[in-house]
Coordinates of C-alpha atoms and ligand atoms in Angstrom, one line a residue:
X1 CA 102.2 -94.8 61.1
X2 CA 100.4 -93.0 58.7
X3 CA 96.3 -93.1 59.6
X4 CA 93.5 -91.7 57.7
X5 CA 94.8 -87.8 57.3
X6 CA 98.0 -89.1 55.9
X7 CA 97.0 -91.4 53.6
X8 CA 94.3 -89.1 52.4
X9 CA 96.9 -86.5 51.8
X10 CA 99.2 -89.1 49.3
X11 CA 95.9 -90.2 47.6
X12 CA 94.5 -86.7 46.9
X13 CA 98.7 -85.7 46.0
X14 CA 98.9 -88.7 43.5
X15 CA 95.1 -87.9 42.1
X16 CA 96.9 -84.8 40.2
X17 CA 100.0 -86.9 39.4
X18 CA 99.0 -90.6 38.2
X19 CA 95.6 -90.4 36.9
X20 CA 95.5 -91.9 33.1
X21 CA 98.8 -92.8 32.9
X22 CA 99.4 -96.4 31.7
X23 CA 101.4 -98.7 33.6
X24 CA 104.5 -100.0 31.4
X25 CA 106.0 -102.6 34.0
X26 CA 106.3 -103.8 38.3
X27 CA 109.3 -104.4 39.6
X28 CA 109.7 -105.7 43.3
X29 CA 112.6 -106.0 45.2
X30 CA 111.3 -107.6 48.6
X31 CA 108.7 -110.7 47.5
X32 CA 107.1 -110.1 50.5
X33 CA 105.5 -107.0 49.2
X34 CA 102.7 -108.4 46.7
X35 CA 102.7 -111.2 49.3
X36 CA 101.2 -114.1 48.5
X37 CA 100.9 -113.4 44.9
X38 CA 104.5 -114.0 42.8
X39 CA 105.7 -110.2 42.0
X40 CA 106.2 -112.0 38.2
X41 CA 102.2 -112.8 38.3
X42 CA 101.5 -109.1 39.5
X43 CA 103.3 -107.5 37.0
X44 CA 101.3 -109.4 34.2
X45 CA 98.1 -108.5 35.8
X46 CA 98.9 -104.7 36.0
X47 CA 101.3 -104.3 32.4
X48 CA 98.9 -102.3 30.2
X49 CA 96.5 -101.6 32.4
X50 CA 95.3 -97.5 32.8
X51 CA 95.3 -95.7 36.4
X52 CA 91.2 -94.3 36.3
X53 CA 91.6 -92.9 40.0
X54 CA 93.0 -92.8 42.9
X55 CA 91.3 -92.8 46.4
X56 CA 91.5 -94.0 49.9
X57 CA 89.7 -96.9 52.6
X58 CA 90.7 -96.7 55.4
X59 CA 94.3 -96.8 55.7
X60 CA 95.1 -98.1 52.0
X61 CA 95.9 -96.0 49.4
X62 CA 93.6 -97.0 46.2
X63 CA 94.7 -97.0 42.6
X64 CA 92.0 -97.9 40.7
X65 CA 92.7 -99.7 37.5
X66 CA 90.7 -99.6 34.1
X67 CA 88.2 -102.7 34.5
X68 CA 86.8 -103.4 38.4
X69 CA 90.4 -103.8 39.9
X70 CA 92.5 -101.7 42.1
X71 CA 95.8 -101.7 43.6
X72 CA 95.3 -101.2 47.3
X73 CA 98.7 -100.3 48.9
X74 CA 99.1 -100.8 52.7
X75 CA 101.9 -98.1 54.1
X76 CA 102.1 -99.8 57.5
X77 CA 104.9 -98.2 59.4
X78 CA 107.5 -96.3 57.1
X79 CA 105.5 -97.3 53.5
X80 CA 105.9 -93.9 51.4
X81 CA 104.5 -93.6 48.0
X82 CA 107.1 -91.6 45.5
X83 CA 106.4 -89.8 42.2
X84 CA 109.2 -89.7 40.2
X85 CA 110.0 -88.2 36.6
X86 CA 111.9 -90.3 34.3
X87 CA 115.5 -89.9 35.4
X88 CA 114.7 -89.1 39.1
X89 CA 118.0 -89.4 41.6
X90 CA 117.7 -92.5 43.3
X91 CA 115.4 -93.3 46.2
X92 CA 116.0 -95.2 49.4
X93 CA 114.2 -98.5 50.5
X94 CA 112.8 -98.9 47.3
X95 CA 110.7 -102.4 47.5
X96 CA 108.9 -102.0 44.5
X97 CA 108.4 -99.6 41.1
X98 CA 105.2 -99.4 39.5
X99 CA 106.6 -97.5 36.0
X100 CA 104.6 -95.8 33.4
X101 CA 104.7 -95.8 29.9
X102 CA 105.7 -91.9 30.0
X103 CA 109.1 -92.9 31.8
X104 CA 107.6 -91.5 34.9
X105 CA 107.3 -94.0 38.0
X106 CA 105.8 -94.3 41.5
X107 CA 107.9 -96.0 43.7
X108 CA 106.9 -97.9 47.1
X109 CA 110.1 -97.4 49.8
X110 CA 109.4 -99.0 52.8
X111 CA 112.6 -98.9 55.9
X112 CA 110.9 -101.2 57.9
X113 CA 109.0 -103.7 55.2
X114 CA 106.3 -104.1 56.7
X115 CA 103.9 -102.2 53.7
X116 CA 102.1 -104.2 51.3
X117 CA 100.2 -104.5 47.9
X118 CA 97.4 -106.2 46.5
X119 CA 94.9 -106.3 43.2
X120 CA 91.9 -106.8 45.0
X121 CA 88.1 -105.9 43.3
X122 CA 86.7 -102.5 43.8
X123 CA 83.7 -103.9 45.1
X124 CA 85.2 -105.3 48.1
X125 CA 86.4 -101.9 49.3
X126 CA 82.7 -100.9 49.0
X127 CA 81.5 -99.6 52.6
X128 CA 77.9 -100.6 52.0
X129 CA 77.9 -104.0 50.3
X130 CA 78.3 -107.7 51.2
X131 CA 81.2 -107.9 53.3
X132 CA 82.0 -111.6 54.6
X133 CA 82.2 -112.1 58.5
X134 CA 85.6 -110.5 59.9
X135 CA 87.3 -114.3 60.8
X136 CA 91.0 -115.4 60.8
X137 CA 92.1 -115.7 56.5
X138 CA 89.7 -112.6 55.4
X139 CA 92.0 -109.9 54.4
X140 CA 91.7 -106.8 56.0
X141 CA 90.5 -104.7 53.0
X142 CA 87.5 -106.6 52.8
X143 CA 86.4 -106.3 56.1
X144 CA 87.3 -103.0 56.9
X145 CA 84.3 -100.3 58.9
X146 CA 83.0 -97.3 58.0
X147 CA 84.3 -94.3 56.7
X148 CA 84.1 -91.5 59.7
X149 CA 84.2 -88.5 57.4
X150 CA 81.2 -89.7 55.3
X151 CA 77.8 -88.9 56.4
X152 CA 76.5 -92.3 57.5
X153 CA 78.9 -92.1 60.5
X154 CA 76.3 -90.2 62.7
X155 CA 75.9 -90.2 66.1
X156 CA 73.3 -92.7 65.6
X157 CA 75.5 -95.5 64.1
X158 CA 78.1 -94.3 66.6
X159 CA 75.6 -95.3 69.6
X160 CA 74.6 -98.2 68.2
X161 CA 78.1 -99.4 67.3
X162 CA 79.4 -99.0 70.4
X163 CA 76.0 -100.5 72.4
X164 CA 77.1 -103.9 70.2
X165 CA 80.7 -103.8 71.6
X166 CA 79.6 -102.7 75.0
X167 CA 82.4 -104.1 77.0
X168 CA 85.6 -103.1 74.9
X169 CA 87.7 -100.3 76.5
X170 CA 86.7 -97.2 74.0
X171 CA 90.1 -96.4 73.0
X172 CA 91.5 -100.4 71.6
X173 CA 87.9 -100.5 69.5
X174 CA 88.7 -97.2 68.0
X175 CA 91.8 -98.7 66.6
X176 CA 89.7 -101.4 65.2
X177 CA 89.5 -101.2 61.4
X178 CA 86.7 -103.6 60.8
X179 CA 84.7 -101.2 62.8
X180 CA 85.6 -97.4 62.5
X181 CA 88.4 -97.7 59.0
X182 CA 91.0 -95.3 59.1
X183 CA 91.6 -93.8 62.9
X184 CA 94.9 -94.9 64.9
X185 CA 96.6 -94.2 67.7
X186 CA 97.5 -91.0 67.1
X187 CA 93.9 -89.8 66.1
X188 CA 92.5 -91.8 68.7
X189 CA 94.6 -90.1 71.7
X190 CA 93.6 -86.4 69.9
X191 CA 89.7 -87.5 69.8
X192 CA 89.3 -89.1 73.3
X193 CA 91.0 -85.9 75.0
X194 CA 88.6 -83.3 72.8
X195 CA 85.9 -85.5 74.0
X196 CA 86.8 -85.7 77.3
X197 CA 86.8 -89.2 77.6
X198 CA 89.4 -91.7 79.6
X199 CA 90.8 -94.2 77.0
X200 CA 89.6 -97.2 79.6
X201 CA 85.9 -96.3 79.3
X202 CA 83.9 -99.2 78.3
X203 CA 82.0 -98.4 75.2
X204 CA 78.5 -99.3 76.6
X205 CA 79.4 -96.4 79.7
X206 CA 79.3 -93.7 77.2
X207 CA 76.6 -91.8 78.0
X208 CA 74.2 -90.2 75.1
X209 CA 76.3 -86.2 75.0
X210 CA 79.7 -88.4 75.1
X211 CA 78.6 -90.2 72.1
X212 CA 78.0 -87.1 70.1
X213 CA 81.1 -85.6 71.4
X214 CA 83.2 -88.2 70.4
X215 CA 82.1 -88.2 66.9
X216 CA 82.5 -84.9 66.6
X217 CA 86.1 -85.3 68.2
X218 CA 86.8 -87.7 66.0
X219 CA 85.8 -85.9 62.5
X220 CA 87.2 -82.4 63.8
X221 CA 91.0 -84.3 64.4
X222 CA 90.8 -86.4 61.4
X223 CA 89.5 -83.0 58.9
X224 CA 92.7 -80.9 60.8
X225 CA 94.9 -83.9 60.0
X226 CA 93.7 -83.5 56.5
X227 CA 93.6 -79.9 56.6
X228 CA 97.5 -79.9 57.7
X229 CA 98.6 -82.2 55.4
X230 CA 98.8 -85.0 57.6
X231 CA 101.3 -85.6 60.6
X232 CA 105.0 -86.2 59.9
X233 CA 106.5 -88.4 62.8
X234 CA 109.7 -90.4 62.1
X235 CA 108.9 -91.5 58.5
X236 CA 106.0 -89.6 56.6
X237 CA 106.1 -87.8 53.8
X238 CA 103.6 -87.3 51.2
X239 CA 103.7 -88.5 47.4
X240 CA 106.3 -85.5 46.5
X241 CA 108.8 -86.4 49.8
X242 CA 107.1 -83.3 51.6
X243 CA 106.5 -83.3 55.4
X244 CA 103.1 -82.5 57.0
X245 CA 102.2 -80.1 59.7
X246 CA 99.6 -82.1 62.2
X247 CA 102.5 -82.9 64.5
X248 CA 102.7 -79.3 65.8
X249 CA 99.2 -79.2 66.7
X250 CA 99.1 -82.4 68.8
X251 CA 97.3 -81.4 72.1
X252 CA 97.7 -84.8 73.3
X253 CA 100.4 -87.4 71.8
X254 CA 103.7 -87.6 73.3
X255 CA 103.3 -84.8 75.7
X256 CA 103.6 -86.5 78.6
X257 CA 104.5 -84.4 81.3
X258 CA 103.4 -81.2 79.6
X259 CA 100.4 -79.3 80.6
X260 CA 96.9 -80.0 79.7
X261 CA 96.1 -77.1 76.9
X262 CA 92.8 -77.1 78.4
X263 CA 92.9 -77.4 82.5
X264 CA 97.0 -77.2 82.8
X265 CA 97.2 -80.7 84.7
X266 CA 100.5 -82.7 83.3
X267 CA 99.2 -85.5 80.5
X268 CA 99.8 -88.8 81.5
X269 CA 101.3 -91.8 79.4
X270 CA 99.6 -95.0 79.9
X271 CA 99.9 -98.2 77.9
X272 CA 96.5 -99.2 77.0
X273 CA 95.5 -102.5 74.5
X274 CA 99.4 -102.1 74.0
X275 CA 99.7 -99.2 72.7
X276 CA 101.3 -96.0 74.3
X277 CA 98.7 -93.5 75.1
X278 CA 98.2 -90.0 76.5
X279 CA 95.4 -88.3 78.2
X280 CA 94.6 -85.6 81.0
X281 CA 93.5 -87.1 84.5
X282 CA 91.4 -84.5 85.2
X283 CA 89.9 -83.7 81.8
X284 CA 89.6 -87.5 81.0
X285 CA 88.1 -89.0 84.6
X286 CA 89.2 -93.0 84.6
X287 CA 86.1 -95.4 84.8
X288 CA 85.1 -96.5 88.2
X289 CA 87.4 -99.2 88.6
X290 CA 85.6 -102.9 89.9
X291 CA 87.4 -103.1 93.3
X292 CA 86.5 -99.7 94.1
X293 CA 82.8 -100.4 93.2
X294 CA 83.3 -103.7 95.3
X295 CA 84.4 -101.5 98.5
X296 CA 81.2 -99.3 98.1
X297 CA 78.6 -102.4 98.2
X298 CA 80.8 -104.3 100.8
Ligands
ZN301 ZN1 92.8 -81.4 81.1

């Protein structure tokens, strides 16, 4: 599943490829891509609009349109945005196509069909603007949290955030897009290992030096992911159909039983919050369990 570095890679490539192009038409081959908006309505709103910029917010690709709107694309598990010249060979599993007036096109290919597109107000994507309270029915793009690679993501910010959510286990908290936007399973695993923090530690139990390490580790692994063009696990390819190189650099992810690169202890696989998780049992000390604490008291 593409996370911040993969989506950032795609957005940077698309910036070179689609800015300035004018939309001639939109076609959908899977009705849920634009749900709940009918594809015909989507097409009407896009026709004649120009792409003025391409960005990223959390794990969304943002295609900025003239006016104050944007098309946001959620790639989810297997979505790909492929830029193609006129007459390019067909791609498989294409669920929607944005066609441009010069004959080029942006194809949205998605094997598993979880990906979505929406037309939104650009102001809804702002990091520091007025945001509705997160609750059922409010779309995710309106309640996204802080961007971890911006200067606002300071150790102080992270400390305050962890204090507010002090009883949450740290790893599921990192995956919550309403807190920190863009971090997914792989980069959370890598960052926690780098920061030497067990995935089940509660947010409130982190010492100041651990909070500082976690901030540094998140930024380090995300930046490294971007530098290497993202990680290609199974389906991810960039906007030109190329693969990333970050998957060769995983220290923990999918390395159960292999030696920890720091201490040599075998990497452990567990499940935390329903997600497969990897950690080093020596570098990332497990929190003191409640029953152990009870025994000590008793
Ligand atoms: Zn280790």
